[in-house]
XYZ file of C-alpha atoms in Angstrom:
614
model
C 0.000 0.000 0.000
C 1.191 3.505 -0.863
C 2.248 5.667 2.054
C 3.630 9.165 2.152
C 6.908 9.788 3.971
C 5.291 10.938 7.217
C 3.024 7.885 7.326
C 6.006 5.597 6.657
C 7.931 7.140 9.550
C 4.991 6.631 11.898
C 4.194 3.105 10.703
C 7.823 1.969 10.970
C 8.222 3.269 14.530
C 9.054 0.415 16.913
C 9.953 1.158 20.528
C 9.466 4.200 22.711
C 6.928 7.007 22.818
C 5.577 8.691 19.684
C 3.237 11.626 19.093
C 1.547 11.566 15.689
C -0.164 14.835 14.768
C -2.846 13.781 12.313
C -4.835 16.566 10.682
C -8.178 16.223 8.871
C -8.152 13.694 6.047
C -4.553 12.662 6.742
C -5.170 8.909 7.023
C -4.815 8.449 10.780
C -6.892 5.238 10.915
C -4.796 3.810 8.073
C -1.621 4.760 9.951
C -2.767 3.171 13.239
C -3.903 -0.095 11.628
C -0.811 -0.336 9.408
C 1.501 0.299 12.340
C -0.297 -2.435 14.317
C 0.179 -4.847 11.411
C 3.825 -3.772 11.097
C 4.484 -4.495 14.779
C 3.222 -8.055 14.273
C 4.643 -8.824 10.816
C 7.983 -7.035 10.962
C 8.860 -6.685 14.634
C 7.258 -9.991 15.701
C 5.314 -8.465 18.575
C 2.691 -10.875 19.889
C -0.804 -9.596 18.947
C -2.058 -10.196 22.500
C 0.509 -7.635 23.735
C -0.990 -4.809 21.647
C -3.756 -2.468 22.840
C -5.546 -0.062 20.484
C -7.788 2.314 22.396
C -10.233 5.001 21.286
C -13.289 6.822 22.603
C -16.392 5.194 21.144
C -17.456 1.605 20.605
C -18.239 2.378 16.958
C -14.732 3.776 16.368
C -13.119 0.777 18.100
C -15.176 -1.659 16.004
C -14.358 0.176 12.774
C -10.656 0.168 13.634
C -10.776 -3.561 14.373
C -12.594 -4.338 11.096
C -10.082 -2.330 9.055
C -7.203 -4.037 10.812
C -8.647 -7.510 10.181
C -9.061 -6.664 6.495
C -5.360 -5.755 6.406
C -4.639 -9.146 7.990
C -6.779 -10.885 5.325
C -9.402 -11.774 7.915
C -6.888 -13.841 9.888
C -7.802 -14.009 13.596
C -5.617 -11.756 15.675
C -5.634 -11.288 19.444
C -4.987 -7.527 19.346
C -7.230 -5.771 21.897
C -9.386 -2.997 20.426
C -11.554 -1.099 22.878
C -12.741 2.138 24.398
C -11.151 3.695 27.465
C -14.163 2.673 29.513
C -14.208 -0.930 28.298
C -10.464 -1.388 28.931
C -10.544 0.242 32.354
C -13.658 -1.727 33.347
C -11.899 -4.952 32.362
C -9.012 -4.054 34.696
C -11.213 -3.276 37.727
C -13.603 -6.147 36.960
C -10.892 -8.715 37.649
C -9.761 -6.917 40.798
C -13.184 -6.251 42.333
C -15.416 -8.905 40.694
C -17.660 -6.319 39.061
C -20.209 -7.295 36.436
C -22.038 -5.136 33.884
C -25.038 -5.064 36.253
C -22.959 -3.073 38.736
C -22.534 -0.188 36.262
C -25.041 2.632 36.540
C -26.842 3.244 33.246
C -27.130 6.781 31.910
C -30.890 6.705 32.472
C -30.440 5.590 36.089
C -27.975 8.434 36.595
C -30.452 10.980 35.161
C -33.202 9.647 37.413
C -31.036 9.965 40.554
C -29.931 13.509 39.673
C -33.518 14.595 38.925
C -34.689 13.301 42.307
C -31.869 15.121 44.087
C -32.643 18.361 42.237
C -36.253 18.051 43.366
C -35.167 17.203 46.929
C -33.151 20.436 47.155
C -35.882 22.413 45.368
C -33.382 23.221 42.615
C -35.424 21.916 39.679
C -36.510 24.633 37.292
C -38.460 24.810 34.039
C -35.528 23.651 31.925
C -35.284 20.387 33.862
C -33.701 18.320 31.083
C -30.968 20.870 30.386
C -30.292 21.378 34.086
C -30.106 17.624 34.702
C -27.588 17.179 31.867
C -25.527 20.142 33.118
C -25.330 18.680 36.633
C -24.346 15.253 35.240
C -21.606 16.900 33.158
C -20.277 18.735 36.212
C -20.303 15.563 38.343
C -18.266 13.904 35.592
C -15.863 16.874 35.450
C -15.202 16.707 39.210
C -14.400 12.992 38.997
C -12.419 12.880 35.751
C -10.252 15.870 36.705
C -9.759 14.663 40.285
C -11.107 17.928 41.729
C -11.713 18.270 45.463
C -15.471 18.908 45.692
C -14.818 21.563 48.347
C -12.864 23.559 45.764
C -15.341 23.171 42.896
C -17.561 26.062 41.830
C -20.626 25.062 39.862
C -21.736 26.867 36.730
C -25.318 25.613 36.846
C -26.272 25.654 40.553
C -25.367 27.382 43.782
C -22.084 25.949 45.035
C -23.539 24.568 48.301
C -26.462 22.964 46.469
C -24.189 21.332 43.907
C -21.850 20.003 46.580
C -24.788 18.477 48.499
C -26.147 16.890 45.326
C -22.688 15.526 44.452
C -22.205 14.051 47.945
C -25.712 12.555 48.039
C -25.266 11.114 44.546
C -21.998 9.450 45.569
C -23.548 8.115 48.798
C -26.621 6.802 46.933
C -24.671 4.757 44.378
C -22.118 3.486 46.917
C -24.892 2.204 49.194
C -26.186 0.192 46.247
C -22.699 -1.049 45.267
C -22.957 0.706 41.914
C -20.340 2.577 39.916
C -20.723 5.025 37.049
C -18.519 5.448 33.979
C -16.311 8.046 35.653
C -15.766 5.752 38.635
C -14.274 3.190 36.268
C -11.502 5.651 35.421
C -10.908 6.859 38.973
C -10.949 3.348 40.465
C -8.659 2.027 37.756
C -6.130 4.786 38.447
C -6.281 4.196 42.205
C -5.960 0.426 41.782
C -2.932 0.632 39.477
C -1.292 3.298 41.669
C -1.593 1.223 44.849
C -1.262 -2.372 43.628
C 2.106 -2.729 41.925
C 1.506 -6.451 41.344
C -1.709 -5.794 39.401
C -0.071 -2.923 37.499
C 2.863 -5.151 36.562
C 0.540 -7.846 35.207
C -1.263 -5.384 32.922
C 2.005 -3.769 31.837
C 3.206 -7.165 30.673
C -0.104 -7.748 28.914
C -0.185 -4.411 27.054
C 3.411 -3.788 25.982
C 2.414 -1.613 23.005
C -0.382 0.933 23.340
C -1.837 2.886 20.411
C -4.300 5.695 21.145
C -6.692 7.214 18.618
C -8.177 10.746 18.995
C -5.560 11.578 21.617
C -6.704 15.228 21.670
C -9.932 14.149 23.404
C -8.209 12.575 26.400
C -8.903 13.756 29.947
C -6.508 13.938 32.859
C -7.433 10.674 34.596
C -7.290 8.705 31.308
C -3.844 10.114 30.620
C -2.607 9.166 34.080
C -3.817 5.571 33.680
C -2.208 5.262 30.250
C 1.106 6.531 31.594
C 1.011 3.883 34.329
C 0.157 1.094 31.881
C 2.845 2.118 29.381
C 5.605 2.365 31.978
C 8.462 1.495 32.101
C 8.972 0.746 28.381
C 6.750 3.685 27.337
C 5.724 2.149 24.038
C 2.876 4.609 23.725
C 1.810 5.725 20.242
C -0.498 8.738 20.585
C -2.375 9.851 17.458
C -4.457 13.006 17.438
C -4.944 16.569 16.278
C -4.950 19.358 18.842
C -6.770 21.512 16.264
C -9.746 19.130 16.471
C -10.116 19.051 20.254
C -13.745 20.096 20.710
C -14.959 18.183 23.759
C -13.886 20.491 26.572
C -17.327 20.109 28.170
C -16.555 16.395 28.619
C -13.191 17.090 30.213
C -11.028 16.753 27.075
C -7.751 18.620 27.478
C -5.855 19.444 24.257
C -3.000 20.798 26.390
C -2.279 17.183 27.398
C -0.692 16.798 23.956
C 1.809 19.493 24.942
C 2.201 17.779 28.307
C 2.975 14.508 26.471
C 5.856 16.268 24.722
C 7.214 17.408 28.090
C 6.693 14.038 29.798
C 8.413 12.083 27.016
C 11.331 14.243 25.920
C 12.831 11.439 23.832
C 9.621 10.876 21.883
C 9.276 10.695 18.111
C 7.038 13.469 16.734
C 5.518 13.041 13.278
C 3.136 15.383 11.495
C 0.831 13.654 9.007
C 0.860 16.698 6.767
C -0.939 15.477 3.641
C -4.700 16.035 3.409
C -6.319 13.422 1.142
C -9.839 14.786 1.606
C -10.181 18.423 0.583
C -9.285 20.627 -2.350
C -6.496 23.129 -1.736
C -8.784 26.163 -1.468
C -10.602 24.560 1.483
C -7.342 23.505 3.142
C -5.969 27.041 2.818
C -9.146 28.718 4.135
C -9.361 26.410 7.163
C -5.632 26.891 7.776
C -6.069 30.664 7.885
C -8.775 30.260 10.515
C -6.986 27.841 12.846
C -3.711 29.782 12.678
C -5.398 32.373 14.941
C -5.218 29.872 17.826
C -2.072 30.353 19.873
C -2.130 27.121 21.955
C -1.419 24.615 19.190
C 1.272 22.703 17.336
C 2.168 24.525 14.123
C 1.493 22.468 10.992
C 2.032 23.027 7.270
C -0.645 20.881 5.630
C -0.445 20.014 1.933
C -3.316 18.871 -0.257
C -3.269 15.779 -2.453
C -6.392 16.612 -4.490
C -5.164 19.781 -6.179
C -7.039 22.997 -6.894
C -10.623 23.506 -8.032
C -12.347 23.711 -4.669
C -14.895 26.437 -3.970
C -15.236 28.462 -0.776
C -18.369 30.633 -0.825
C -18.857 33.189 1.947
C -22.284 34.823 1.857
C -24.246 37.205 4.040
C -28.050 37.314 3.669
C -30.536 39.987 4.709
C -32.108 37.628 7.271
C -32.261 33.957 8.219
C -35.394 33.401 6.117
C -33.494 34.488 2.969
C -30.541 32.329 4.044
C -32.761 29.252 4.395
C -34.541 29.861 1.066
C -31.207 30.176 -0.760
C -29.827 26.953 0.751
C -32.948 24.955 -0.110
C -32.910 26.314 -3.665
C -29.215 25.412 -4.083
C -29.806 21.869 -2.820
C -32.703 21.372 -5.239
C -30.593 22.729 -8.107
C -27.652 20.485 -7.169
C -29.838 17.358 -7.233
C -31.604 18.449 -10.450
C -28.166 18.601 -12.099
C -27.422 14.995 -11.129
C -25.950 15.317 -7.642
C -27.017 13.167 -4.695
C -28.532 14.388 -1.442
C -25.991 12.267 0.426
C -23.198 14.507 -0.900
C -24.445 17.408 1.237
C -24.101 18.297 4.915
C -25.571 21.260 6.769
C -23.527 22.030 9.893
C -24.388 24.386 12.757
C -23.217 25.311 16.244
C -26.194 24.060 18.316
C -29.140 21.877 17.444
C -31.677 24.677 18.077
C -30.246 26.639 15.113
C -31.694 24.786 12.079
C -35.384 24.576 13.098
C -36.685 26.825 10.299
C -34.364 25.219 7.736
C -35.519 21.733 8.738
C -39.119 22.905 8.395
C -38.253 24.205 4.902
C -36.662 20.858 4.001
C -39.862 19.102 5.087
C -41.948 21.544 3.050
C -39.963 20.726 -0.120
C -39.787 16.983 0.652
C -35.998 17.008 0.810
C -34.934 13.764 2.547
C -32.548 14.289 5.430
C -30.877 12.514 8.319
C -29.953 14.307 11.545
C -26.825 13.253 13.437
C -28.402 14.608 16.641
C -31.920 14.429 18.027
C -33.916 17.228 16.395
C -35.279 19.309 19.265
C -38.901 20.354 19.061
C -39.173 24.003 20.037
C -42.808 23.397 20.918
C -41.677 21.156 23.776
C -39.604 23.948 25.333
C -40.831 25.287 28.687
C -41.235 28.788 27.202
C -43.744 27.507 24.661
C -45.604 25.623 27.412
C -45.997 28.904 29.318
C -47.171 30.850 26.255
C -49.641 28.141 25.268
C -50.997 27.988 28.828
C -51.813 31.724 28.668
C -53.654 31.230 25.386
C -55.435 28.068 26.561
C -56.724 29.790 29.714
C -57.860 32.756 27.605
C -59.792 30.259 25.466
C -61.428 28.677 28.505
C -59.029 26.120 29.975
C -59.449 25.460 33.703
C -56.654 22.875 33.989
C -54.539 23.097 37.123
C -51.328 22.556 35.074
C -52.117 25.608 32.923
C -52.660 27.815 35.987
C -49.432 26.541 37.563
C -47.613 27.431 34.332
C -48.677 31.085 34.270
C -49.646 32.246 37.724
C -46.250 33.597 38.807
C -44.791 34.277 35.388
C -44.431 37.211 35.930
C -44.648 37.355 39.740
C -48.142 37.762 41.171
C -47.178 36.448 44.630
C -49.761 33.673 44.574
C -48.819 30.526 46.451
C -48.659 27.285 44.445
C -50.568 25.705 47.340
C -53.591 27.733 46.270
C -53.616 26.006 42.884
C -55.029 22.997 44.678
C -57.791 21.615 42.454
C -57.836 19.813 39.088
C -60.096 22.619 37.800
C -59.131 26.209 38.588
C -60.450 29.705 37.853
C -59.631 33.356 38.522
C -62.740 33.480 40.742
C -61.392 30.666 42.896
C -58.125 32.586 43.394
C -59.997 35.807 44.153
C -61.917 34.035 46.909
C -58.652 32.817 48.466
C -57.100 36.293 48.421
C -60.164 38.464 49.094
C -58.363 40.132 52.036
C -55.317 41.186 49.985
C -56.205 44.070 47.688
C -52.753 44.172 46.048
C -53.092 40.509 44.960
C -56.634 41.129 43.720
C -55.304 43.992 41.587
C -52.897 41.585 39.937
C -55.677 39.068 39.331
C -57.831 41.823 37.782
C -54.966 42.704 35.438
C -54.483 39.013 34.532
C -58.201 38.617 33.759
C -58.145 41.722 31.588
C -55.072 40.470 29.715
C -56.675 37.085 29.089
C -59.738 38.790 27.550
C -57.497 40.709 25.158
C -55.820 37.497 24.038
C -59.056 35.806 22.930
C -59.399 37.554 19.563
C -55.736 38.053 18.676
C -53.782 36.124 16.055
C -50.920 33.973 17.424
C -48.135 36.425 16.519
C -49.894 39.370 18.180
C -50.792 37.229 21.206
C -47.180 36.244 21.830
C -46.122 39.871 21.492
C -48.810 40.895 23.993
C -47.819 38.162 26.480
C -44.199 39.280 26.232
C -44.648 43.041 26.473
C -47.982 43.815 28.138
C -48.439 40.795 30.389
C -44.763 40.987 31.391
C -43.424 37.564 30.382
C -40.156 39.125 29.153
C -39.635 40.542 32.655
C -40.045 37.042 34.078
C -37.452 35.715 31.605
C -34.962 38.401 32.644
C -35.388 37.528 36.325
C -35.186 33.825 35.561
C -31.948 34.236 33.556
C -30.386 36.350 36.299
C -31.320 33.808 38.962
C -29.992 30.912 36.849
C -26.844 32.806 35.830
C -27.527 32.208 32.148
C -27.451 34.529 29.160
C -30.914 36.025 28.759
C -30.409 36.393 24.999
C -30.528 32.617 24.596
C -34.003 32.549 26.112
C -35.129 35.561 24.099
C -33.972 33.737 20.966
C -36.285 30.844 21.879
C -39.264 33.198 22.336
C -38.387 34.973 19.100
C -38.241 31.648 17.232
C -41.650 30.657 18.555
C -43.088 34.067 17.706
C -41.561 34.156 14.220
C -42.871 30.637 13.490
C -46.411 31.818 14.347
C -46.365 34.780 11.958
C -48.175 33.113 9.036
C -51.156 31.797 11.040
C -54.419 33.705 11.296
C -55.930 32.018 14.333
C -55.073 29.675 17.190
C -56.792 26.649 15.697
C -54.716 26.847 12.524
C -51.520 27.391 14.519
C -52.170 24.547 16.986
C -52.973 22.177 14.096
C -49.634 23.081 12.490
C -47.800 22.501 15.787
C -49.439 19.101 16.187
C -48.465 18.115 12.640
C -44.933 19.482 13.046
C -44.494 17.575 16.325
C -45.665 14.386 14.624
C -43.215 14.916 11.744
C -40.289 15.660 14.073
C -40.999 12.481 16.036
C -41.115 10.511 12.788
C -37.836 12.046 11.598
C -36.127 11.262 14.919
C -37.444 7.685 14.810
C -36.309 7.239 11.198
C -32.845 8.692 11.649
C -31.426 5.407 12.936
C -32.457 3.711 9.667
C -31.291 6.412 7.284
C -27.535 6.340 7.733
C -26.801 4.937 4.275
C -29.774 6.395 2.408
C -29.697 9.254 -0.088
C -30.313 12.064 2.405
C -28.922 15.475 3.251
C -27.113 15.325 6.611
C -27.962 17.844 9.332
C -25.319 17.936 12.065
C -23.960 19.999 14.909
C -20.264 20.844 14.708
C -19.597 18.330 17.487
C -21.326 15.451 15.699
C -19.791 16.222 12.293
C -16.303 15.274 13.479
C -14.841 12.351 11.536
C -17.248 12.730 8.589
C -16.748 14.100 5.064
C -18.996 15.411 2.285
C -18.564 16.847 -1.194
C -20.627 19.913 -0.284
C -20.830 21.504 3.171
C -22.981 24.388 4.390
C -22.002 26.067 7.662
C -25.030 28.163 8.577
C -25.618 31.154 10.860
C -21.952 32.156 11.135
C -22.758 35.090 13.397
C -21.272 36.427 16.628
C -23.102 34.999 19.641
C -23.858 31.815 17.710
C -20.324 30.890 16.665
C -18.432 31.739 18.768
C -21.222 30.993 21.207
C -22.173 33.829 23.552
C -21.234 31.633 26.531
C -17.622 31.683 25.377
C -15.807 34.589 26.996
C -12.354 33.340 27.996
C -9.537 33.008 25.452
C -9.526 29.223 25.976
C -13.270 29.133 25.219
C -12.820 31.133 22.008
C -10.004 28.827 20.914
C -12.270 25.799 21.352
C -15.049 27.555 19.415
C -12.539 28.242 16.622
C -11.553 24.560 16.623
C -15.221 23.625 16.234
C -15.556 25.913 13.218
C -12.343 24.414 11.818
C -13.742 20.898 12.225
C -16.892 21.973 10.356
C -14.875 23.530 7.510
C -12.632 20.500 7.096
C -15.584 18.166 6.500
C -15.826 19.642 2.961
C -14.133 17.895 0.046
C -15.052 20.142 -2.921
C -17.440 22.955 -1.975
C -17.623 24.873 1.300
C -20.449 27.373 1.836
C -20.365 29.637 4.894
C -23.408 31.827 5.447
C -24.484 34.471 7.922
C -27.481 36.777 8.281
C -27.643 40.516 8.909
C -30.830 40.054 10.901
C -32.211 37.250 13.047
C -35.664 37.510 14.649
C -35.754 41.250 13.867
C -32.430 41.838 15.644
C -29.281 43.073 13.937
C -26.533 40.475 13.754
C -22.774 40.759 13.369
C -20.857 38.396 11.120
C -18.698 35.933 13.073
C -15.089 36.937 13.696
C -14.214 33.522 12.283
C -15.502 34.585 8.862
C -13.303 37.687 8.982
C -10.304 35.526 9.915
C -10.964 33.193 6.967
C -11.239 36.132 4.577
C -8.038 37.768 5.859
C -5.314 36.474 3.538
C -2.510 38.502 5.066
C 0.303 36.539 6.703
C -0.287 35.602 10.333
């Protein structure tokens, strides 16, 4: 098989540590599998002494299949696995664990939800809050942080620490461990039991690591123990594609590797076999603005002829119309839907574009669950206002609106399955200031009856005071209020074309049905002729002839949560990953206006366009 010089150097490496910097489309999987074969065929290493480790089961299986094809299907005892599967194997033998002892992700969510409710910390965005708390629990464990020194981003520090301690106590009492415990326990076991460590060191004499840029601190520590004292550790990754900081990934560990193993071999896989030169050059201009990285001079193998289109539309509606029209034209001229990917920063971004794709019967597959904006807590509140105006007496509707904004009415007073303003008046007949608020609410509800949906949402926001509630809520939760206002604006904008509530609710019901169908079908569409919708995170490792990166605006990408230099660098790496998915055509689009608000083009676009030397 043909190899370039850099690949040959990496593949022929025998003993000692090596760091292989493998950029997009540089053949890293080929290099790892060929080097594994070379160890067996040329250096006569026993297959059972080789460990190839990566981050997902799918990646490990793919690596194994490609390796076995290289070996002509011959059985080989090389171990291919994920960090979690390898580490669980090590602690399983020491502590007699079985799979039943491992906490499932759903069990973990259930425990965290109950603890949030116990400490009265559960809010409207319960799913997002639950996931944030789970992520922070994982961060504390995987980075070995003392809980007393950890400051939560999603809860009050005392509340988070209590939830963390109760969570740990709960699973220990039931003799359960979670995925992070596997890593921590494995590190502790190998640190304390030299006999066990020695046995595994003899077993895994050669360790090859894929996606090394995604490693966290505890994983790195375990690998260093396992590889010692021979240090036959072959780390393959690209610091420019480290985009999982929220999971604890630390791209700086690649720099640490260079310091820890001063005698290491460093190889840059500097040939891109995926993209045309114009795309390689544009993405190189962008990523060169990151300071904490290994410098690389990447060359293309596919020559010139690539197209990089950078466009700015009047608004997101025009942006979506143009993209749909281009896709239809591309297919009409003989192209396939499967050639195309639409990539975005977060999965709330493409709602209107997905709706447009449905309208034009463009088949698509989503790499992430498509969120339904009509299941968001903000929509539930708005709909409850409208439903009560139209005659609803449901307790759940009254609970949804009564203190949004504050009317100082106790939830205990919403105590019957059927409620009414009159019932509340009777309970507060001695408090004139509460009655005044109830009078205002009743008057507002009467106004809503004859409005169209767009006007009703505007009235609920401005006159009823729902926007004031959102501001208070965002301040209390320490989150950016603009994110919530974007959700309201999306809901309001989506209602613009409907004349009455019945028409709008029928559309929402149909849209919800379609979204559920699309989410259910996605698992069966992987190899069908479909346009791919993907977040930047989920696009990693994929490639397409034509890529659209949409909504390249400040506040979206880089995300408005990103304020520190390290955050901006990770956001830039995400944009770089999105750009480098493109083989022939890369389209980057932004909008001057989004939900009637002026937008600024992303700094990343300006960096791509700036062709001066950096």
